[in-house]
PDB file of C-alpha atoms in Angstrom:
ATOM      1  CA  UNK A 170       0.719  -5.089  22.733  1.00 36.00           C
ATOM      2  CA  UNK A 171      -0.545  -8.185  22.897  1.00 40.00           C
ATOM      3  CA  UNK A 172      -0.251 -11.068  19.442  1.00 45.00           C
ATOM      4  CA  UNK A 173      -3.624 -12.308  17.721  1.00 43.00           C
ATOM      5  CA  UNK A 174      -3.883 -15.958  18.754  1.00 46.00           C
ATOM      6  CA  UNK A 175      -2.935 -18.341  15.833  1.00 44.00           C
ATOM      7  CA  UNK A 176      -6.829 -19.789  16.463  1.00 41.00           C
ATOM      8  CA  UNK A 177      -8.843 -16.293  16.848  1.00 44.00           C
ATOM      9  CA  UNK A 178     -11.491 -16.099  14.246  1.00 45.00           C
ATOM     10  CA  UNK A 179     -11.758 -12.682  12.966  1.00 44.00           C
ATOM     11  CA  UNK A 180     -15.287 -11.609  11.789  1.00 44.00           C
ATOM     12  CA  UNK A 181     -15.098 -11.785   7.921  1.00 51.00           C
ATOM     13  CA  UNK A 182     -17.152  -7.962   6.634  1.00 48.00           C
ATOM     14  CA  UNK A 183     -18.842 -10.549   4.025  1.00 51.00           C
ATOM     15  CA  UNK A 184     -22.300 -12.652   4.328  1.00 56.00           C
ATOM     16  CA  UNK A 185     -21.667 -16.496   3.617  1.00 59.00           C
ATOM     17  CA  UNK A 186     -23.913 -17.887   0.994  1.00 55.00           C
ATOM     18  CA  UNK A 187     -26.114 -20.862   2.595  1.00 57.00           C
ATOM     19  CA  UNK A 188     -27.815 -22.365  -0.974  1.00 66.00           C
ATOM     20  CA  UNK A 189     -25.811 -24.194  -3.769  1.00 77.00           C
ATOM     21  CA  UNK A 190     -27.162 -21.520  -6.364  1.00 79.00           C
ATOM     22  CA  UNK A 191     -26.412 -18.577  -3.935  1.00 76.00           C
ATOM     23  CA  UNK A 192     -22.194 -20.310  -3.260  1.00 81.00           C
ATOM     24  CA  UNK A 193     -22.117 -21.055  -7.366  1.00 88.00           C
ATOM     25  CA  UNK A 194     -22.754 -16.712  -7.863  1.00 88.00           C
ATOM     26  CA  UNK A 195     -20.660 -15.835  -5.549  1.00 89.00           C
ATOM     27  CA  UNK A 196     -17.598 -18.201  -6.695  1.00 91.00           C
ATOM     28  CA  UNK A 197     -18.442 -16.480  -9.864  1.00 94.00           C
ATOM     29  CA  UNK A 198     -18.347 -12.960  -8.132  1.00 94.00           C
ATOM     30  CA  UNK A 199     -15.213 -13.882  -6.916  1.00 92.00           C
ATOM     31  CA  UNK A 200     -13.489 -15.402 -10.056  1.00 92.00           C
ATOM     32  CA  UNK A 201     -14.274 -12.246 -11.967  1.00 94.00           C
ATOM     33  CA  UNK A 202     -12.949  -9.994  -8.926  1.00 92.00           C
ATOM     34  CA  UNK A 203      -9.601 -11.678  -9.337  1.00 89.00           C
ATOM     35  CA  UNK A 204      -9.826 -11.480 -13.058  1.00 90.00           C
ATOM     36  CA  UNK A 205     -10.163  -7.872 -12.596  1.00 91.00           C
ATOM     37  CA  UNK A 206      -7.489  -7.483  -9.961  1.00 87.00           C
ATOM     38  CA  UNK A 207      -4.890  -9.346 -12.027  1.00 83.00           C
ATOM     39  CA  UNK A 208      -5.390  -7.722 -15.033  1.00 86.00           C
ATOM     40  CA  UNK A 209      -5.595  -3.889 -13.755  1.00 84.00           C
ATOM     41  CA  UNK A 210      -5.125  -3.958  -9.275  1.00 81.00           C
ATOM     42  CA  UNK A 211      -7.544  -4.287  -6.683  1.00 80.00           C
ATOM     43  CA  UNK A 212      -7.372   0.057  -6.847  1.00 82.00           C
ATOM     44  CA  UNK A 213      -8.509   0.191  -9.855  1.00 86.00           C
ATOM     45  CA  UNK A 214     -11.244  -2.196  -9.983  1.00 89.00           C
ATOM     46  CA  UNK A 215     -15.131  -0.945  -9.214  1.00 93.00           C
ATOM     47  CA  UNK A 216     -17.986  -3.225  -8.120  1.00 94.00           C
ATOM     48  CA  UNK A 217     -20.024  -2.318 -11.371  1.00 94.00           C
ATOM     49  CA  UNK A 218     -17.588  -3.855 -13.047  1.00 95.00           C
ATOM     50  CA  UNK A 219     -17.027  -7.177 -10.853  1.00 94.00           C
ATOM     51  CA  UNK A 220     -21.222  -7.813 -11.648  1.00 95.00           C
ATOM     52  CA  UNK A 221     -20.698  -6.848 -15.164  1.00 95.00           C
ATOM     53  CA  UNK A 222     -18.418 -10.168 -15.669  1.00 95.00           C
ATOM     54  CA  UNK A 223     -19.499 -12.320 -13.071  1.00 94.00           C
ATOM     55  CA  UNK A 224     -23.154 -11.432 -14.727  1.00 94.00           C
ATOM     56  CA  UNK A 225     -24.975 -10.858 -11.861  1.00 93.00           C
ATOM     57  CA  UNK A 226     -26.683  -7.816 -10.705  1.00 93.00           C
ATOM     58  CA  UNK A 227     -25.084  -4.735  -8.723  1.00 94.00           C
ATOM     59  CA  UNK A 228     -27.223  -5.637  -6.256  1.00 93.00           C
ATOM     60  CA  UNK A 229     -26.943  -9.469  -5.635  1.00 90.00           C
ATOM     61  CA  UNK A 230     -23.149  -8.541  -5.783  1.00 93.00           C
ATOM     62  CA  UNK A 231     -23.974  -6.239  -2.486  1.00 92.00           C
ATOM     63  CA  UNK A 232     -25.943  -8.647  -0.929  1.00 89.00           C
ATOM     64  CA  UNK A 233     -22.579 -10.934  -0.410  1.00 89.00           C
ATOM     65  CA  UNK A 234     -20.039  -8.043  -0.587  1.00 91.00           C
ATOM     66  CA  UNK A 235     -21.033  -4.697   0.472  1.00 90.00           C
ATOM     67  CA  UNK A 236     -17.591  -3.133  -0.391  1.00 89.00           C
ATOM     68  CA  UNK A 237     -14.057  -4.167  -2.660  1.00 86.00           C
ATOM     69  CA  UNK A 238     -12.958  -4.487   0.867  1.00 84.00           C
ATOM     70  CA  UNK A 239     -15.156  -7.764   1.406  1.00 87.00           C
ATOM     71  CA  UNK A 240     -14.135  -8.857  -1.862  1.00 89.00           C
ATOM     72  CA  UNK A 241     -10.557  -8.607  -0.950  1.00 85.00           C
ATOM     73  CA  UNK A 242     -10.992 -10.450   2.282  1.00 84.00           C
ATOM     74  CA  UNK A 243     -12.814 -12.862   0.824  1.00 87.00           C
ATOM     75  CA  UNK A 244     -10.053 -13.646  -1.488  1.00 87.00           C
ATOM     76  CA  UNK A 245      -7.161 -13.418   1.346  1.00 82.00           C
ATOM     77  CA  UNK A 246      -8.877 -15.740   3.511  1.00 84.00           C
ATOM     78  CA  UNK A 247      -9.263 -18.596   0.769  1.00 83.00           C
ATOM     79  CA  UNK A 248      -5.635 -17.978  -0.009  1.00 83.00           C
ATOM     80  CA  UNK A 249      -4.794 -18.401   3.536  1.00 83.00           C
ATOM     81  CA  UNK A 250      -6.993 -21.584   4.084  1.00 85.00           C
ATOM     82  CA  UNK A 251      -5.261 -23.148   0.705  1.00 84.00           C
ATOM     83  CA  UNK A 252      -1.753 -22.176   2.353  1.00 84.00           C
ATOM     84  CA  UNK A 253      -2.489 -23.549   5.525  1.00 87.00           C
ATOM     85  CA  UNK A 254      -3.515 -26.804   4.002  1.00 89.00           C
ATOM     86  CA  UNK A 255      -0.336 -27.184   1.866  1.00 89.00           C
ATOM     87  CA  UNK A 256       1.889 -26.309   4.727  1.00 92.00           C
ATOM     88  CA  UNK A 257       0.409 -28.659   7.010  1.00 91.00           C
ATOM     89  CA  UNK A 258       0.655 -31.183   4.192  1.00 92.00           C
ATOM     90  CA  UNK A 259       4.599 -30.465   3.871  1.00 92.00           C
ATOM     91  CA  UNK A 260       5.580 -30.516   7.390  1.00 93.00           C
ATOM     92  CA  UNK A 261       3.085 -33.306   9.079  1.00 90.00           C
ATOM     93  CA  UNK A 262       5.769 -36.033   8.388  1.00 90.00           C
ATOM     94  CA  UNK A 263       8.817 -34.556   9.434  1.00 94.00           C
ATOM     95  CA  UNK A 264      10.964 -36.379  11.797  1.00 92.00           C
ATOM     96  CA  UNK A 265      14.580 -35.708  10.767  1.00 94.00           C
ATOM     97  CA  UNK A 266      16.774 -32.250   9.676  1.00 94.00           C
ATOM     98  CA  UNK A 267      17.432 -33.517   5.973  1.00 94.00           C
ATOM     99  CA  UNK A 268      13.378 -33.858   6.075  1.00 95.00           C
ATOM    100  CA  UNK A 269      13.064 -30.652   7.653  1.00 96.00           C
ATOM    101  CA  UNK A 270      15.580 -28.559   5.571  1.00 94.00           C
ATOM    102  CA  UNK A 271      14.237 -30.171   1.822  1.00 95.00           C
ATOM    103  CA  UNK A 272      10.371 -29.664   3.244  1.00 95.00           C
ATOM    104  CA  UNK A 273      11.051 -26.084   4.540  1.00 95.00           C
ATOM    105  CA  UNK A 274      13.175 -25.161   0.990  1.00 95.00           C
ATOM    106  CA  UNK A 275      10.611 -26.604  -0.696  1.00 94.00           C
ATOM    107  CA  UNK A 276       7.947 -24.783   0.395  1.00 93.00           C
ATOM    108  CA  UNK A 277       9.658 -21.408   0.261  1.00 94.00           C
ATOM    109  CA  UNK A 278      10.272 -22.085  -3.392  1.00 93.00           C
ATOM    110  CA  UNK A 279       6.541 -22.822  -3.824  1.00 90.00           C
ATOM    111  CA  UNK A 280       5.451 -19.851  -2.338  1.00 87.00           C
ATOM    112  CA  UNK A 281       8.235 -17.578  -4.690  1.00 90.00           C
ATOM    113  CA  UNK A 282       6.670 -18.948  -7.741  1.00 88.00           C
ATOM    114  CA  UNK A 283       3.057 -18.557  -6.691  1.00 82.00           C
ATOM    115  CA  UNK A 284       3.788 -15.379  -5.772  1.00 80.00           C
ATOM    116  CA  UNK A 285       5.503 -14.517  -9.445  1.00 84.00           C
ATOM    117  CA  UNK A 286       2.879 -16.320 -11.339  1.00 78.00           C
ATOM    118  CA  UNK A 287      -0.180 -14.628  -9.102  1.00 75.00           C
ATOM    119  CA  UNK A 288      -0.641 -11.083  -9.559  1.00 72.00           C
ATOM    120  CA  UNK A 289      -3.901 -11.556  -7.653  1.00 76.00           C
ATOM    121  CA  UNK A 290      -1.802 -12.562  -4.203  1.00 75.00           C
ATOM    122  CA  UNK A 291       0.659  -9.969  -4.804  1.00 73.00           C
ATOM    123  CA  UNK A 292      -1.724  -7.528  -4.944  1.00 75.00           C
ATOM    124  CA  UNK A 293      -3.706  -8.767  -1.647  1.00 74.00           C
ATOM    125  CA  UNK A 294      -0.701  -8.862  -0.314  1.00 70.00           C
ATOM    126  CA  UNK A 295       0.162  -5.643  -0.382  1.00 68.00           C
ATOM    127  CA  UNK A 296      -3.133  -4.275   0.126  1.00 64.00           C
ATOM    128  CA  UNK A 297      -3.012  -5.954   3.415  1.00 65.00           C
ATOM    129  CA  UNK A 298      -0.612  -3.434   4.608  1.00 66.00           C
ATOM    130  CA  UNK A 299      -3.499  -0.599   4.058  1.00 69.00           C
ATOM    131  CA  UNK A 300      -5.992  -2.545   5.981  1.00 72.00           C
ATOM    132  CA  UNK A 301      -5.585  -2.958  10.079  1.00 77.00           C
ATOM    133  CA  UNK A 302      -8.169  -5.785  10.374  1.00 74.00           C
ATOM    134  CA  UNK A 303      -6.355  -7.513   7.284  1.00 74.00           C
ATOM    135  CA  UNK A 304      -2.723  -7.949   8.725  1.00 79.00           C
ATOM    136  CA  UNK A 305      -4.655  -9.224  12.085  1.00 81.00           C
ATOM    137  CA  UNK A 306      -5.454 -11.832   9.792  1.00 77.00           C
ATOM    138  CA  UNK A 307      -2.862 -12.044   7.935  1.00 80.00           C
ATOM    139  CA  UNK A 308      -0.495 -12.324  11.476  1.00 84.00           C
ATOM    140  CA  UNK A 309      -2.792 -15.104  12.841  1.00 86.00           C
ATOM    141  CA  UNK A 310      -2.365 -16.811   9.415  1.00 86.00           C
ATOM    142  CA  UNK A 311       1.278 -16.194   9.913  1.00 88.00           C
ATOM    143  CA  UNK A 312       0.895 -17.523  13.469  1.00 92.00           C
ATOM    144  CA  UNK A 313      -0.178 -20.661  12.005  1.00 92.00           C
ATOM    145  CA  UNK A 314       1.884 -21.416   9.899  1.00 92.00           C
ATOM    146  CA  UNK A 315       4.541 -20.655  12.284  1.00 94.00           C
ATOM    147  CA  UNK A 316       2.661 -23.398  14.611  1.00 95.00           C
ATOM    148  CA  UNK A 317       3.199 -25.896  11.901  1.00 94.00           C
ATOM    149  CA  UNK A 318       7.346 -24.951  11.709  1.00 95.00           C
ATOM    150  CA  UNK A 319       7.299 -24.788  15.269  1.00 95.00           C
ATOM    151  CA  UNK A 320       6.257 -28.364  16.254  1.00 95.00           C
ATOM    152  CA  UNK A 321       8.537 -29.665  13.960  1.00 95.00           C
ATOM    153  CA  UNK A 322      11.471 -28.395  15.976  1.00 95.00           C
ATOM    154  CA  UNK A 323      10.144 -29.132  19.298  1.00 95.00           C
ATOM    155  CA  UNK A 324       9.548 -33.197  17.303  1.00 94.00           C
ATOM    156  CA  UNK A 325      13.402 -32.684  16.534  1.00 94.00           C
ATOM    157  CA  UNK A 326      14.504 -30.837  19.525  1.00 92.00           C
ATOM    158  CA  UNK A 327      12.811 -32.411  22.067  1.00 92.00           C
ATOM    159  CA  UNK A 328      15.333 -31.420  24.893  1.00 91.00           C
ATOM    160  CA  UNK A 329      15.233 -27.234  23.959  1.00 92.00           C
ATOM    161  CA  UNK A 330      12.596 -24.896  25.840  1.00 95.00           C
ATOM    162  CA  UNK A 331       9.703 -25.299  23.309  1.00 95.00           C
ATOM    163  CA  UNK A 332       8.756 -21.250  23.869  1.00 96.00           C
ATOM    164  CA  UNK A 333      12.177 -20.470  22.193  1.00 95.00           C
ATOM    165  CA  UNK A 334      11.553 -22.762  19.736  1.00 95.00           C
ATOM    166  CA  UNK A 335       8.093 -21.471  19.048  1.00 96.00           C
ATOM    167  CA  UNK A 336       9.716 -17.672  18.910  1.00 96.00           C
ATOM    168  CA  UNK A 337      12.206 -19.428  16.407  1.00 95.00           C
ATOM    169  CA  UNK A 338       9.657 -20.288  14.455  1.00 96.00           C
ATOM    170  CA  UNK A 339       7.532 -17.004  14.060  1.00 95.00           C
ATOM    171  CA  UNK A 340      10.032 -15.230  13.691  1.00 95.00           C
ATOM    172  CA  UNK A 341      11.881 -17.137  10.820  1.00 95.00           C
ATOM    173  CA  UNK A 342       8.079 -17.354   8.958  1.00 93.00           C
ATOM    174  CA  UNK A 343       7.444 -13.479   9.438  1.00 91.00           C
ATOM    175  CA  UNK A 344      11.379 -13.011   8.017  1.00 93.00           C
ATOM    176  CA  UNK A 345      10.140 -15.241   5.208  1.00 92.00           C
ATOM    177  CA  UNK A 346       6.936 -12.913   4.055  1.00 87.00           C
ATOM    178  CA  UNK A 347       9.008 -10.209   4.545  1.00 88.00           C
ATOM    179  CA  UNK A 348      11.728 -11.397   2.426  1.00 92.00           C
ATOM    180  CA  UNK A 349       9.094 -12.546  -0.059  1.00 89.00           C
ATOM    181  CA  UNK A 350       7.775  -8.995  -0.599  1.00 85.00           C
ATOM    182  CA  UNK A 351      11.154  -8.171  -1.532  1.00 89.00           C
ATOM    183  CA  UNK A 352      11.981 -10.612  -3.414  1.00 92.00           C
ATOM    184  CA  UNK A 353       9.095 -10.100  -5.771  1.00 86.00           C
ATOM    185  CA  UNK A 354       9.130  -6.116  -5.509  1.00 85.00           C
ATOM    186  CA  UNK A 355      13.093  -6.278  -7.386  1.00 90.00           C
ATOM    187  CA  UNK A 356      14.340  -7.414 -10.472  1.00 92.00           C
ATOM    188  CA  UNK A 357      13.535 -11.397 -10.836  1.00 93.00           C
ATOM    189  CA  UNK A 358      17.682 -12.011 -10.402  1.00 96.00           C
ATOM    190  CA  UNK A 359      18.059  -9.838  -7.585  1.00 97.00           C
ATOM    191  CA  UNK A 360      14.674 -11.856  -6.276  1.00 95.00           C
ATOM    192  CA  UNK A 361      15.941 -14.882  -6.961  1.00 96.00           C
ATOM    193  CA  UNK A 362      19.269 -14.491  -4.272  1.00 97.00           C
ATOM    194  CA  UNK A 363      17.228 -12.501  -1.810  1.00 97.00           C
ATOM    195  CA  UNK A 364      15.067 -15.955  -1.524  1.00 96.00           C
ATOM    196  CA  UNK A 365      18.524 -17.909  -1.543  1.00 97.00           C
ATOM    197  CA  UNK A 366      20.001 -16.099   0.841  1.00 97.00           C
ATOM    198  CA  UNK A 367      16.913 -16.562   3.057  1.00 97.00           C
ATOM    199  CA  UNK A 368      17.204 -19.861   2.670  1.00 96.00           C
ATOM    200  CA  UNK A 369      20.279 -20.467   3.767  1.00 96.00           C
ATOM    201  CA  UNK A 370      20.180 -17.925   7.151  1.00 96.00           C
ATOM    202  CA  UNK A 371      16.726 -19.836   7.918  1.00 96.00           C
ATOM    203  CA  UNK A 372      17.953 -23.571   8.164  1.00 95.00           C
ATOM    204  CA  UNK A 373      20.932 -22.436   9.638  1.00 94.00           C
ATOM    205  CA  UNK A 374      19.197 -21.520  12.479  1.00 93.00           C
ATOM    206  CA  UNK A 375      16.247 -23.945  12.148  1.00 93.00           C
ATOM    207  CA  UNK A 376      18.529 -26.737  12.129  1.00 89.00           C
ATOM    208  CA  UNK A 377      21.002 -25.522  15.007  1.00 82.00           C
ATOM    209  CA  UNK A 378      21.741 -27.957  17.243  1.00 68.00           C
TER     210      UNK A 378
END
């Protein structure tokens, strides 16, 4: 079977507000939505109640979301465009393996915190796993970010078949989310030497020579 493309855009199941007044109701749509999902899971939480807060109609909140579906996506992909950004951000200016082992330790802590602080990602997250068009985007986010890891090594390893080191690279960024899920799905001590321990097995191999 063949990979989703790191660059494939996959049709979003929401309508994209064009006016000012139309992308200020649905940030507030969408602010109340994660309210919601934080304080009782995406499961749980019903439409009426996402206009009820955001205090807008039932039926301006259809006209931008015809389904808690949308609503979820909607919230995945700004999570994965924020993501993007600050990995992009963390590994544009590597050029040595100290750089590359603080940046890539760095980040993994970021994410372990975000993820422990966020009830709202956890819980797209694993509603993701329910949802076949939602891991296609969540694997070409994945894909990515993996392109980001990826041309660091081939900056660093200049002399290694770059298709190796690209397979290096999603793979150690898929073992990551994986390890993630774990890691906040356990008791926060247990968690907290799951993430070492990935840690450590990534940069040994990301920083083989």
């Amino acid at each position: 079977m063949e990979g989703t493309p790191a660059n494939e855009q996959i049709a979003s199941p929401r309508r994209a507000p064009s006016q000012q007044r139309s992308r200020e109701r649905v940030e507030r749509m969408l602010a109340a939505a994660s309210a919601l999902i934080a304080e009782q899971g995406s499961d749980a939480m019903r439409m009426g109640e996402v206009a009820e807060r955001a205090g807008v109609s039932i039926g301006s909140l259809y006209q931008f979301f015809p389904d808690k579906r949308a609503i979820v996506w909607a919230l995945a992909e700004r999570y994965t465009v924020e993501s993007q950004a600050c990995i992009s951000a963390a590994l544009q200016d590597v050029t040595d393996a100290e750089g590359l082992g603080q940046a890539f330790s760095e980040l993994v802590d970021i994410y372990y915190r975000l993820f422990l602080a966020e009830p709202v990602m956890r819980d797209i997250w694993s509603g993701t796993q329910a949802d076949k068009a939602l891991r296609r985007l969540e694997l070409a986010d994945s894909r990515a970010n993996a392109e980001f890891l990826g041309a660091v090594l081939k900056r660093l390893r200049p002399g290694v078949d770059p298709v190796s080191l690209e397979t290096t690279a999603f793979l150690v960024w898929q073992m990551g989310e994986a390890a993630m899920r774990l890691a906040i799905s356990v008791g926060r001590q247990e968690g907290d030497r799951l993430v070492a321990a990935y840690k450590r097995m990534a940069l040994r191999e990301l920083l083989a020579e």
